[in-house]
Structures are given as C-alpha cells and as structure tokens.
mmCIF file of N, CA and C in Angstrom:
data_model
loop_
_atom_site.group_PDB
_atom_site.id
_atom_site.type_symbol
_atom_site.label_atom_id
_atom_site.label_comp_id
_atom_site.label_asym_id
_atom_site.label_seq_id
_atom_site.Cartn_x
_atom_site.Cartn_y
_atom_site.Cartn_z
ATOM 1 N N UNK A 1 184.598 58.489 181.407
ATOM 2 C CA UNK A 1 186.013 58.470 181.182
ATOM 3 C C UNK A 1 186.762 58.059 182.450
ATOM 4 N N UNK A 2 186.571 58.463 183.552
ATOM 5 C CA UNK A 2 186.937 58.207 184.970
ATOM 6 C C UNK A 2 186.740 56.226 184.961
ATOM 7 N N UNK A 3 185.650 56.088 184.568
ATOM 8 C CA UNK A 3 185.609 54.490 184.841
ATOM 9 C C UNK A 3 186.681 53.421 183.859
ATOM 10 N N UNK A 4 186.370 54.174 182.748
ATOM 11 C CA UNK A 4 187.811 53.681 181.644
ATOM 12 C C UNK A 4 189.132 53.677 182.327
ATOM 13 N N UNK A 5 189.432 54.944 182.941
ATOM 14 C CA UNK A 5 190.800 54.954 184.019
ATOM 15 C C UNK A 5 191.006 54.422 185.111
ATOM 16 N N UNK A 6 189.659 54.272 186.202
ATOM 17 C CA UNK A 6 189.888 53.137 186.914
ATOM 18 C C UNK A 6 190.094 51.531 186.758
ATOM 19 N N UNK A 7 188.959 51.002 185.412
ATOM 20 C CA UNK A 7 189.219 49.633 184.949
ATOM 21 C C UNK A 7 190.850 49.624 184.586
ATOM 22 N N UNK A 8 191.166 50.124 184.119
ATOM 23 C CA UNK A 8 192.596 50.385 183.317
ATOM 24 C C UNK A 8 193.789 50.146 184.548
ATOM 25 N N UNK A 9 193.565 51.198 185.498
ATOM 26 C CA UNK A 9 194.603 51.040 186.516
ATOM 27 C C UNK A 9 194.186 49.772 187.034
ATOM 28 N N UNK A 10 192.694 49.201 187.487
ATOM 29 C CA UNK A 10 193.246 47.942 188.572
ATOM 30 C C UNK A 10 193.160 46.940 187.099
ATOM 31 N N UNK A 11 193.012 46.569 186.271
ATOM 32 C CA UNK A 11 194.075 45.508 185.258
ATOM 33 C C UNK A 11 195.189 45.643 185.419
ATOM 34 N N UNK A 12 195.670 47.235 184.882
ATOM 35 C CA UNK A 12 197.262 46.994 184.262
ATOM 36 C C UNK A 12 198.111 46.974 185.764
ATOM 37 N N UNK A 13 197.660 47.238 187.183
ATOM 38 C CA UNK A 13 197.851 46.981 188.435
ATOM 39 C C UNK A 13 197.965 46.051 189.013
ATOM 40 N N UNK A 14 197.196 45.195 188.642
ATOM 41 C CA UNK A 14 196.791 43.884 189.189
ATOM 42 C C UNK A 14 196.675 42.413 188.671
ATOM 43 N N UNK A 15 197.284 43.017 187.272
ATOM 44 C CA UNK A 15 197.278 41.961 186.548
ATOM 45 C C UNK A 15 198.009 40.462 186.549
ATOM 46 N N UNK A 16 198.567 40.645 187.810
ATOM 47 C CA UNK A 16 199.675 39.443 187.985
ATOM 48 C C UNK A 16 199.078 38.728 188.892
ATOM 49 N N UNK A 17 197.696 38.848 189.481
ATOM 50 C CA UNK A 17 197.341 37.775 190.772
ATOM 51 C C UNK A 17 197.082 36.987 190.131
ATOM 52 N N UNK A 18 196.477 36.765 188.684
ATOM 53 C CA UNK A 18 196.290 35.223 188.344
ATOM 54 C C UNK A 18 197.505 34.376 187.901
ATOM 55 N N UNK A 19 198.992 35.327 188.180
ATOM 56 C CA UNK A 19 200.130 34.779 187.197
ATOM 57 C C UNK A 19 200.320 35.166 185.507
ATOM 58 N N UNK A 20 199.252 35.695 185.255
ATOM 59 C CA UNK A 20 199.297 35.883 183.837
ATOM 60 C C UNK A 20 200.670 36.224 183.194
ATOM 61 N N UNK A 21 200.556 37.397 183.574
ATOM 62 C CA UNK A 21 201.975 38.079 183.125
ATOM 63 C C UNK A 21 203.412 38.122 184.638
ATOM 64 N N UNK A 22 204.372 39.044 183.872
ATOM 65 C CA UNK A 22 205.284 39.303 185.293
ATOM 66 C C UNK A 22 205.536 40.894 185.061
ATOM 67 N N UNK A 23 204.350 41.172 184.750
ATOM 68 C CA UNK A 23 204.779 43.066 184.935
ATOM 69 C C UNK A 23 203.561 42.897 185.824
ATOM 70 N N UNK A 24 203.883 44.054 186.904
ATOM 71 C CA UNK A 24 203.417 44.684 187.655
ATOM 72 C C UNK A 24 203.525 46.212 187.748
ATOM 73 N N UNK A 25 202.452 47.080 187.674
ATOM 74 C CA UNK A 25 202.730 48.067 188.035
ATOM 75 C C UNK A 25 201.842 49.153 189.199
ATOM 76 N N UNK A 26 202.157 50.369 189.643
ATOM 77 C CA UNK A 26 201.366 50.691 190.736
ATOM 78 C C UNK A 26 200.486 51.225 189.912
ATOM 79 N N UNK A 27 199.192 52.381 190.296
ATOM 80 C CA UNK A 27 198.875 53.066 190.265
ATOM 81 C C UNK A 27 199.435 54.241 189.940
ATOM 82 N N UNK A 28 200.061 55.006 190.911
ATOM 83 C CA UNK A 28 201.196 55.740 190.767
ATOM 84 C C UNK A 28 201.635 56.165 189.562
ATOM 85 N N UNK A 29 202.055 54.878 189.396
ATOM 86 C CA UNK A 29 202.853 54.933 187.801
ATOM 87 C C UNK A 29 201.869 54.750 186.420
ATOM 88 N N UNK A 30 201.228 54.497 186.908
ATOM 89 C CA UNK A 30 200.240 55.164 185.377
ATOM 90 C C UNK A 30 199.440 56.209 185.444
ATOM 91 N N UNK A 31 199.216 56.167 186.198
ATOM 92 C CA UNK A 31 199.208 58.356 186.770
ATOM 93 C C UNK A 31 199.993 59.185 185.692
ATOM 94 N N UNK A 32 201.430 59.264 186.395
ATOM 95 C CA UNK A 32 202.542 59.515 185.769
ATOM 96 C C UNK A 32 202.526 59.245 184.681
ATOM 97 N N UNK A 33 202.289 57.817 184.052
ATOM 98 C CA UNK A 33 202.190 57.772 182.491
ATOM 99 C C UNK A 33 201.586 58.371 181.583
ATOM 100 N N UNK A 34 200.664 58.476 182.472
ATOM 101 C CA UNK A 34 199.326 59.086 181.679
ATOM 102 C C UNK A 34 199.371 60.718 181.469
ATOM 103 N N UNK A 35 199.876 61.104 182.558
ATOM 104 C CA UNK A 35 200.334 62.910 182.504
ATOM 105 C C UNK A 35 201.306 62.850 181.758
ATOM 106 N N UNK A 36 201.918 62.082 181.534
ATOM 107 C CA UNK A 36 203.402 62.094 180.931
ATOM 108 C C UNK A 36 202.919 62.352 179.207
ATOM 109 N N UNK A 37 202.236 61.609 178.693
ATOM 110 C CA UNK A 37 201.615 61.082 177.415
ATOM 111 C C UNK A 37 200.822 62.068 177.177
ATOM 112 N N UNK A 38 200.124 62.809 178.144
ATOM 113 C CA UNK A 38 199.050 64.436 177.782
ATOM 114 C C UNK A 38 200.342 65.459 177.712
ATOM 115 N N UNK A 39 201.076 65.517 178.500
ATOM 116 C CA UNK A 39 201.304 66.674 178.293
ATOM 117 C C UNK A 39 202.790 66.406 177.233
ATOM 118 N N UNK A 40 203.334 65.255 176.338
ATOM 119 C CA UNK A 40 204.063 64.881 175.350
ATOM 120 C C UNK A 40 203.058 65.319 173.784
ATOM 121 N N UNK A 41 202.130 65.066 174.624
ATOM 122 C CA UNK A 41 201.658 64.924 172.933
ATOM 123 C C UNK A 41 200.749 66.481 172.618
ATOM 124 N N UNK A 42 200.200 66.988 173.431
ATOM 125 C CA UNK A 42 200.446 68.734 173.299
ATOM 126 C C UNK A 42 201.205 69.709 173.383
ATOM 127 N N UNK A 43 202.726 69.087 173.856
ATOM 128 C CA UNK A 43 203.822 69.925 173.435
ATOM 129 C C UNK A 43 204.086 69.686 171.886
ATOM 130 N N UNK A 44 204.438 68.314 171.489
ATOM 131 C CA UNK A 44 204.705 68.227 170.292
ATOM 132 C C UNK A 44 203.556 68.763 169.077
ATOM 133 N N UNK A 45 202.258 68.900 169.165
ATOM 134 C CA UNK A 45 201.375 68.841 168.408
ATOM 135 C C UNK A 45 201.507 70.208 168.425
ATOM 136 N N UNK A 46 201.726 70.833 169.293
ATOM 137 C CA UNK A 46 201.814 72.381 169.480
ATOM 138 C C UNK A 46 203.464 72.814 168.632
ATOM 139 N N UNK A 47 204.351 71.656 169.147
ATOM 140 C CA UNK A 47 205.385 72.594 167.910
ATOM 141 C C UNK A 47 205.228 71.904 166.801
ATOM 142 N N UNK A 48 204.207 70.845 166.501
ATOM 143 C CA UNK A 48 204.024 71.035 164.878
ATOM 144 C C UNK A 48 203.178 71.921 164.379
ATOM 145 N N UNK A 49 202.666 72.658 164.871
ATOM 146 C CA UNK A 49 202.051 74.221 164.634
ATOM 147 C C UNK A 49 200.717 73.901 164.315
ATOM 148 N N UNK A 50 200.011 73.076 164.906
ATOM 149 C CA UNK A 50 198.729 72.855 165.340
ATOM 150 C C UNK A 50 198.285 73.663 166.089
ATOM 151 N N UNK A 51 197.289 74.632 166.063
ATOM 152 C CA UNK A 51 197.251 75.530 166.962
ATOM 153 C C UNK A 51 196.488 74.750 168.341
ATOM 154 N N UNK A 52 196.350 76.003 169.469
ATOM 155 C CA UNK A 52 196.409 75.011 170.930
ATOM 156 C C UNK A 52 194.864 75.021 170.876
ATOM 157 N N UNK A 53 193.897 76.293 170.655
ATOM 158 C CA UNK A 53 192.711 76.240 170.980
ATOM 159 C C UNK A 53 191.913 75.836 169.217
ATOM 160 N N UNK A 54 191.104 75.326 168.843
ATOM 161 C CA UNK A 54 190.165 75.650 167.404
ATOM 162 C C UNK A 54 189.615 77.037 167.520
ATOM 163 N N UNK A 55 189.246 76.973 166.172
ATOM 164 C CA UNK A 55 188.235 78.321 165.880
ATOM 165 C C UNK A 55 187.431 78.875 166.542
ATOM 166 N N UNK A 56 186.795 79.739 166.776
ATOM 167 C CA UNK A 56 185.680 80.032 167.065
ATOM 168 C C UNK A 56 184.656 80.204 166.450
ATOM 169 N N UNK A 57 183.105 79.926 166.773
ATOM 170 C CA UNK A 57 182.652 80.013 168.058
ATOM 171 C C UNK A 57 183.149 78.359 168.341
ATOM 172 N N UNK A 58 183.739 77.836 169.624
ATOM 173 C CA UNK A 58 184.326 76.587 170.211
ATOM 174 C C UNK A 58 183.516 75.605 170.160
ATOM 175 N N UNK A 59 182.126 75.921 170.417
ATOM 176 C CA UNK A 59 181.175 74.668 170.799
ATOM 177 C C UNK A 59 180.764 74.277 169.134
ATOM 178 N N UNK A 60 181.135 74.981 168.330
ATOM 179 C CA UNK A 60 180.746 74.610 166.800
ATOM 180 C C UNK A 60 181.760 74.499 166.004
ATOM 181 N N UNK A 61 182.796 74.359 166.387
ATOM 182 C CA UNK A 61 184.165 73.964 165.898
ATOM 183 C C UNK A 61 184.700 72.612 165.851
ATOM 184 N N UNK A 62 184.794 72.191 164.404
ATOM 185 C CA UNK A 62 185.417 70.990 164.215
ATOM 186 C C UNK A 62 187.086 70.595 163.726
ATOM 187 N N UNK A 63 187.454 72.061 164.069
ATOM 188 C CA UNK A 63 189.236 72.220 163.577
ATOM 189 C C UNK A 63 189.813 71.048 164.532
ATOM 190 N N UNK A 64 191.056 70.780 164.258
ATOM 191 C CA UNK A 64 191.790 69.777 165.015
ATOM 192 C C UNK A 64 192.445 71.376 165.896
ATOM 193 N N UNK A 65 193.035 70.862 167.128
ATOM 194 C CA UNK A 65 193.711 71.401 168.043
ATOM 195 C C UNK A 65 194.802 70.912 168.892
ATOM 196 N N UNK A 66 195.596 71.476 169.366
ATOM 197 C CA UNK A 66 196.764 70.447 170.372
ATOM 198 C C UNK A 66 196.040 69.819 171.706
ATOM 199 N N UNK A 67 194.963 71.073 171.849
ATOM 200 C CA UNK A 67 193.856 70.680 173.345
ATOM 201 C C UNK A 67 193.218 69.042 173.436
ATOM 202 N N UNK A 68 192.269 69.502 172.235
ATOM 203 C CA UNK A 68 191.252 68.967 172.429
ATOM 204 C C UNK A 68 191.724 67.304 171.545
ATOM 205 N N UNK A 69 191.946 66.888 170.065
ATOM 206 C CA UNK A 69 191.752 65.649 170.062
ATOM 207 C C UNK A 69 192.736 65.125 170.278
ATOM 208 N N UNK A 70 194.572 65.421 170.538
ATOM 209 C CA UNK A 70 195.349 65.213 170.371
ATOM 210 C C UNK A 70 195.726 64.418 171.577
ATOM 211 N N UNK A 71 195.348 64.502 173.428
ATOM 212 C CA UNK A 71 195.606 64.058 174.364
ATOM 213 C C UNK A 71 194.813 63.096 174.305
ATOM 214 N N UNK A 72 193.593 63.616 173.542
ATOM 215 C CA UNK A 72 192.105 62.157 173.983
ATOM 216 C C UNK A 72 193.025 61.370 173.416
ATOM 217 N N UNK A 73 193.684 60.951 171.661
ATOM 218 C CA UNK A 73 193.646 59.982 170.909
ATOM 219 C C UNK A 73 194.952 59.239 171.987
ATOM 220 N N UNK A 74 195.545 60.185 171.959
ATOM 221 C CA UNK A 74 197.579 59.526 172.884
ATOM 222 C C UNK A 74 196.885 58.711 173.924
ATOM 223 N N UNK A 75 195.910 58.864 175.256
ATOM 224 C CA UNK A 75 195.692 58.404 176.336
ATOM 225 C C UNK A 75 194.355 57.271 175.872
ATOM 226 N N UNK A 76 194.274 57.308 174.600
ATOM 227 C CA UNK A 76 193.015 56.073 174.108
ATOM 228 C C UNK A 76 194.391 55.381 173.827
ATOM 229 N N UNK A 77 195.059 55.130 173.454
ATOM 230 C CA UNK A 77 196.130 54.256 172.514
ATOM 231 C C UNK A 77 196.835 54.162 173.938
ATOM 232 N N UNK A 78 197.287 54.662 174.911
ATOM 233 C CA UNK A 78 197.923 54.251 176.081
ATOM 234 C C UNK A 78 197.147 53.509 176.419
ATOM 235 N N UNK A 79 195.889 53.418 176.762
ATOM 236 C CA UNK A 79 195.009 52.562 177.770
ATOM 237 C C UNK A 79 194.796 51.317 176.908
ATOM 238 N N UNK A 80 194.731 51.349 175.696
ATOM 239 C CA UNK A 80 194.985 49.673 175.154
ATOM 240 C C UNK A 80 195.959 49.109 175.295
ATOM 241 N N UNK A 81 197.076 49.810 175.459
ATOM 242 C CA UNK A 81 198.669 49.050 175.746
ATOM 243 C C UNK A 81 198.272 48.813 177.056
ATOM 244 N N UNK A 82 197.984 49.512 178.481
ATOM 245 C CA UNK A 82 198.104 48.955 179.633
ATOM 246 C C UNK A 82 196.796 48.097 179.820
ATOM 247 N N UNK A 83 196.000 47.964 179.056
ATOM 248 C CA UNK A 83 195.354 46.847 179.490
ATOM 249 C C UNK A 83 195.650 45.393 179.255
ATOM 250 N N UNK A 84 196.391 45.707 177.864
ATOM 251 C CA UNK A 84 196.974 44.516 177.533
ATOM 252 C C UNK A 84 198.150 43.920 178.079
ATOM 253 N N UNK A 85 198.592 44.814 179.232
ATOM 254 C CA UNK A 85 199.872 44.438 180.074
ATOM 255 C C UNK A 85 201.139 44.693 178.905
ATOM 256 N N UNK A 86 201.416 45.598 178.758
ATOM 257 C CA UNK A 86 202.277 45.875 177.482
ATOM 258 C C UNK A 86 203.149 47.146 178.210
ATOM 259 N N UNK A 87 203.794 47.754 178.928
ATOM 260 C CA UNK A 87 204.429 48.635 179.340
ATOM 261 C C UNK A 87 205.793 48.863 178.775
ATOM 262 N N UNK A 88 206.247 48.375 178.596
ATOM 263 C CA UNK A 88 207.574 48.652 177.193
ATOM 264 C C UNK A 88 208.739 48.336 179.032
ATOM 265 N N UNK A 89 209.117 49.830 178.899
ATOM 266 C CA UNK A 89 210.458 49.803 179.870
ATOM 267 C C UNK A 89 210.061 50.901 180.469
ATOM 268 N N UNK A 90 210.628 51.362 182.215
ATOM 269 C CA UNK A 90 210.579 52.386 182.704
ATOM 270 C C UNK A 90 209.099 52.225 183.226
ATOM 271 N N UNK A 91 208.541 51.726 183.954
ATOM 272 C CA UNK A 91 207.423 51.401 184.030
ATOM 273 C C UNK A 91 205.706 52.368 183.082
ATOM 274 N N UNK A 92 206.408 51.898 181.859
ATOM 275 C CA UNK A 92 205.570 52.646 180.886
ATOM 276 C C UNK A 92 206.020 54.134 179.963
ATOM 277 N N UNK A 93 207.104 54.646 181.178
ATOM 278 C CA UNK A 93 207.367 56.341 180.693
ATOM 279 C C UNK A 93 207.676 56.282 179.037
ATOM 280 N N UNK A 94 208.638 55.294 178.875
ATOM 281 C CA UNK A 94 208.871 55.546 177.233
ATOM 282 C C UNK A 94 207.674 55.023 176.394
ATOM 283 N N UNK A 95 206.880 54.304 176.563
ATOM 284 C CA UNK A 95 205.778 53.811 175.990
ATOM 285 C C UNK A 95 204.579 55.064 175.474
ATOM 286 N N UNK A 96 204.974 55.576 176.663
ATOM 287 C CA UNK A 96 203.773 57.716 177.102
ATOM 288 C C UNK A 96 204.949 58.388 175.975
ATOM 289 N N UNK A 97 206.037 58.640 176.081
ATOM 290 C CA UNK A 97 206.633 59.423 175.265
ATOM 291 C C UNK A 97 206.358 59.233 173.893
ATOM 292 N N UNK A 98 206.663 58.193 173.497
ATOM 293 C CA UNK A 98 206.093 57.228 172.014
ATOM 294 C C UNK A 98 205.025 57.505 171.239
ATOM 295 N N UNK A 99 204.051 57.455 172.300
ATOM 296 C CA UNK A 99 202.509 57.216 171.899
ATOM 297 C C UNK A 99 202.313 58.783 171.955
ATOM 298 N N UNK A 100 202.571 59.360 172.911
ATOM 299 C CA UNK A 100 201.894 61.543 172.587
ATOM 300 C C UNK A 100 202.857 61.831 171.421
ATOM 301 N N UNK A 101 204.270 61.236 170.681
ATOM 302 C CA UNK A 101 204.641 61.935 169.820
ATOM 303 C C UNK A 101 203.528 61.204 168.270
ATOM 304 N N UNK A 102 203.532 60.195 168.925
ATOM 305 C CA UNK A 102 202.648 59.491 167.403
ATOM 306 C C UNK A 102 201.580 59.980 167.296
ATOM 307 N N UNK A 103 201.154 60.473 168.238
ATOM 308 C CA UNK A 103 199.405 60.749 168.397
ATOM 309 C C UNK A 103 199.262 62.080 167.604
ATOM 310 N N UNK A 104 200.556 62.923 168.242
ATOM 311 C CA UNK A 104 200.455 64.330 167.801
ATOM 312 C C UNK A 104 200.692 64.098 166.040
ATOM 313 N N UNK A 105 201.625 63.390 165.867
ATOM 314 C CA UNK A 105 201.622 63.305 164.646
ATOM 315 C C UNK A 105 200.671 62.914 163.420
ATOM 316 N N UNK A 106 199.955 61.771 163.784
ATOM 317 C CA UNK A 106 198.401 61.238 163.618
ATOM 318 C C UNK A 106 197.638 62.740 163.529
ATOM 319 N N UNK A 107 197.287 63.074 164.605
ATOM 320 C CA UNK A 107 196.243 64.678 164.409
ATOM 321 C C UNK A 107 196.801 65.376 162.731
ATOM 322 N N UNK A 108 198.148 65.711 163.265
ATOM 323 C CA UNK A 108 198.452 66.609 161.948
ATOM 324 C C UNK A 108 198.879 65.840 160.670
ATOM 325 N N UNK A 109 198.912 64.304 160.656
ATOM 326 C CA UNK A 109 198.988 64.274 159.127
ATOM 327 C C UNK A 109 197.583 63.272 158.583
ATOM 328 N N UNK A 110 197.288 62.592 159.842
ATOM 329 C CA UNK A 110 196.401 61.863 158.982
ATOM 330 C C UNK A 110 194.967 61.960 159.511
ATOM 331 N N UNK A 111 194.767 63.137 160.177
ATOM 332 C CA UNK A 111 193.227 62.897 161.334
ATOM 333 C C UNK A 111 192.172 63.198 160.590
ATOM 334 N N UNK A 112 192.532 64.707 159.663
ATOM 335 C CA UNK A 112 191.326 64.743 158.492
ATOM 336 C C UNK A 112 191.191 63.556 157.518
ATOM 337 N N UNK A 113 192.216 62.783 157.175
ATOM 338 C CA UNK A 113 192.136 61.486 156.335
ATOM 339 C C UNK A 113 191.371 60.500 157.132
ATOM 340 N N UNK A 114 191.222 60.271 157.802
ATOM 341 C CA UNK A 114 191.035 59.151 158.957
ATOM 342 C C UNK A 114 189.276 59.518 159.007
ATOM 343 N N UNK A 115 188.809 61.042 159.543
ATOM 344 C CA UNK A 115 187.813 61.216 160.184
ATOM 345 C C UNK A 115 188.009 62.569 159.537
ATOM 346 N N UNK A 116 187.264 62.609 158.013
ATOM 347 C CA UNK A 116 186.518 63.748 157.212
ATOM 348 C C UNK A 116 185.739 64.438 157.917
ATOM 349 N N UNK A 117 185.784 66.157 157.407
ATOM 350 C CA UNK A 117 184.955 66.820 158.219
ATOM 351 C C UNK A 117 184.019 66.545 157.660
ATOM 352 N N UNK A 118 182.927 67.151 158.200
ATOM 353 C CA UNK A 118 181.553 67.388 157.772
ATOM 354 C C UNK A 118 180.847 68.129 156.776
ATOM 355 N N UNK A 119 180.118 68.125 156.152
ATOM 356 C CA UNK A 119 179.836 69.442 155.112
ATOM 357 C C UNK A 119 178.370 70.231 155.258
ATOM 358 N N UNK A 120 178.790 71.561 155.565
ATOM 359 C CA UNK A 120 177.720 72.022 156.106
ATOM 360 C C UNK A 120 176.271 72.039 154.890
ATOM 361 N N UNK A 121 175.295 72.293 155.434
ATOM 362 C CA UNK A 121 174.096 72.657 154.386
ATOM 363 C C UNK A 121 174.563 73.208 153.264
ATOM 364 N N UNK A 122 175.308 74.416 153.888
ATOM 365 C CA UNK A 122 175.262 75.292 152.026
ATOM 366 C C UNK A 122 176.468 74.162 151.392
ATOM 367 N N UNK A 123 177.041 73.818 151.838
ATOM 368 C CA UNK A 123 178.325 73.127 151.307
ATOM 369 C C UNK A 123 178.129 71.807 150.394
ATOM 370 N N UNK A 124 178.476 71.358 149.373
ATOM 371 C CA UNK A 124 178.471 69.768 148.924
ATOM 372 C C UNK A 124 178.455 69.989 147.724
ATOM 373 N N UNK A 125 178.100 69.143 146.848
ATOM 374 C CA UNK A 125 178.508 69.135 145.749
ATOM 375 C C UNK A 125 177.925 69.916 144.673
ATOM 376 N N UNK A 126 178.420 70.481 143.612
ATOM 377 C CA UNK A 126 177.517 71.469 142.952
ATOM 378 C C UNK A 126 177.898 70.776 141.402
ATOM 379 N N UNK A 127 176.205 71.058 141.474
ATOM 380 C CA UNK A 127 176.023 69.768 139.749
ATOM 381 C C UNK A 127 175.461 71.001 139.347
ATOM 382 N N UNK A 128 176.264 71.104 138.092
ATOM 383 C CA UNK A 128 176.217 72.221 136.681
ATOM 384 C C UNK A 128 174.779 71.611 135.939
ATOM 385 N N UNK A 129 174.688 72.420 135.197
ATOM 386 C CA UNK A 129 173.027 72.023 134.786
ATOM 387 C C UNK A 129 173.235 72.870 133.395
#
C-alpha cells in the first residue's frame, strides 16, 4: 500500500516535466488530501450509522464498518483521480471531500450489492424434498 502512495505522489507531483498537463501539485498536498478524504469519509459513514468497529470475533468478521472498508474504498477512488492528474480545485481538498462522502455512501447503500457476503457451511440453499 505504501508503494501505491508513493507511485501516486511522484505522478500526480511530477506530472508536468513532460508538459503533459498544467496541474502541479506537492506532496504535501496530497498528504492533506488524502487525510482529508479518511477522515471525511468515516465521519460521514459514522453519521450514517454504520457502526465504527464490525462484529466480533474481528478477524472473522465480514460486516461493513466506518473503519475498515469505508477509508480503503474513498483513498482507492482518490488515487485514480490523482494519477490521472484530475485534482478538481483547491489543490484536490474538494475532490477528498466528494469522494469520502460518496464512498461512505457506497459502503451503506450499495457495498453488500456490489460485493455479496459469503455463505457460511451451514448456510445456502435449502431444497424441500
């Protein structure tokens, strides 16, 4: 994950030595974006009453949470915008605000639609006989 965030910063950083584009941005600032976009999209996911931690026991828990899939999905969907040199305005901040409220929203309406749970052994379909 660290190498995803470094490729990410020197593109969406550096992306102007060949002329490509005319955004430039630091480091710095996608730092900031990026904290900005974690901690947007677990406030909101949290007041859509997603709870913060899953079930227990944790390591066998497939509940959605504000923790756990809600920052991964916001900061996967940020890092395709800054690679693509796409920063909106504000060097990205409203782009982070955007994306953690959509993300949070994604978790709670469409994440079980998207990515069905699993069905345990005893669980599945029961054919009458």
């Amino acid at each position: 994950m660290f190498n995803l965030i470094d490729t990410t910063l020197f593109f969406a950083s550096y992306g102007n030595i060949a002329n490509i584009t005319n955004i430039t941005i630091s480091p710095m600032d996608i730092a900031l974006a990026y904290i900005v976009t974690i901690i947007v999209s677990i406030v909101v996911a949290y007041a859509l009453r997603i709870p913060l931690l899953p079930s227990k026991p944790y390591r066998y828990s497939f509940d959605v949470s504000a923790i756990y899939p809600t920052p991964i999905i916001a900061m996967g969907i940020f890092s395709i915008f800054l690679v693509l040199n796409y920063t909106f305005m504000y060097n990205g901040l409203v782009l982070a605000i955007v994306i953690g409220i959509l993300s949070a929203l994604f978790v709670k309406y469409l994440f079980d639609f998207v990515f069905p749970k699993h069905l345990s052994e005893d669980e599945g379909d029961v054919i009458d006989e």
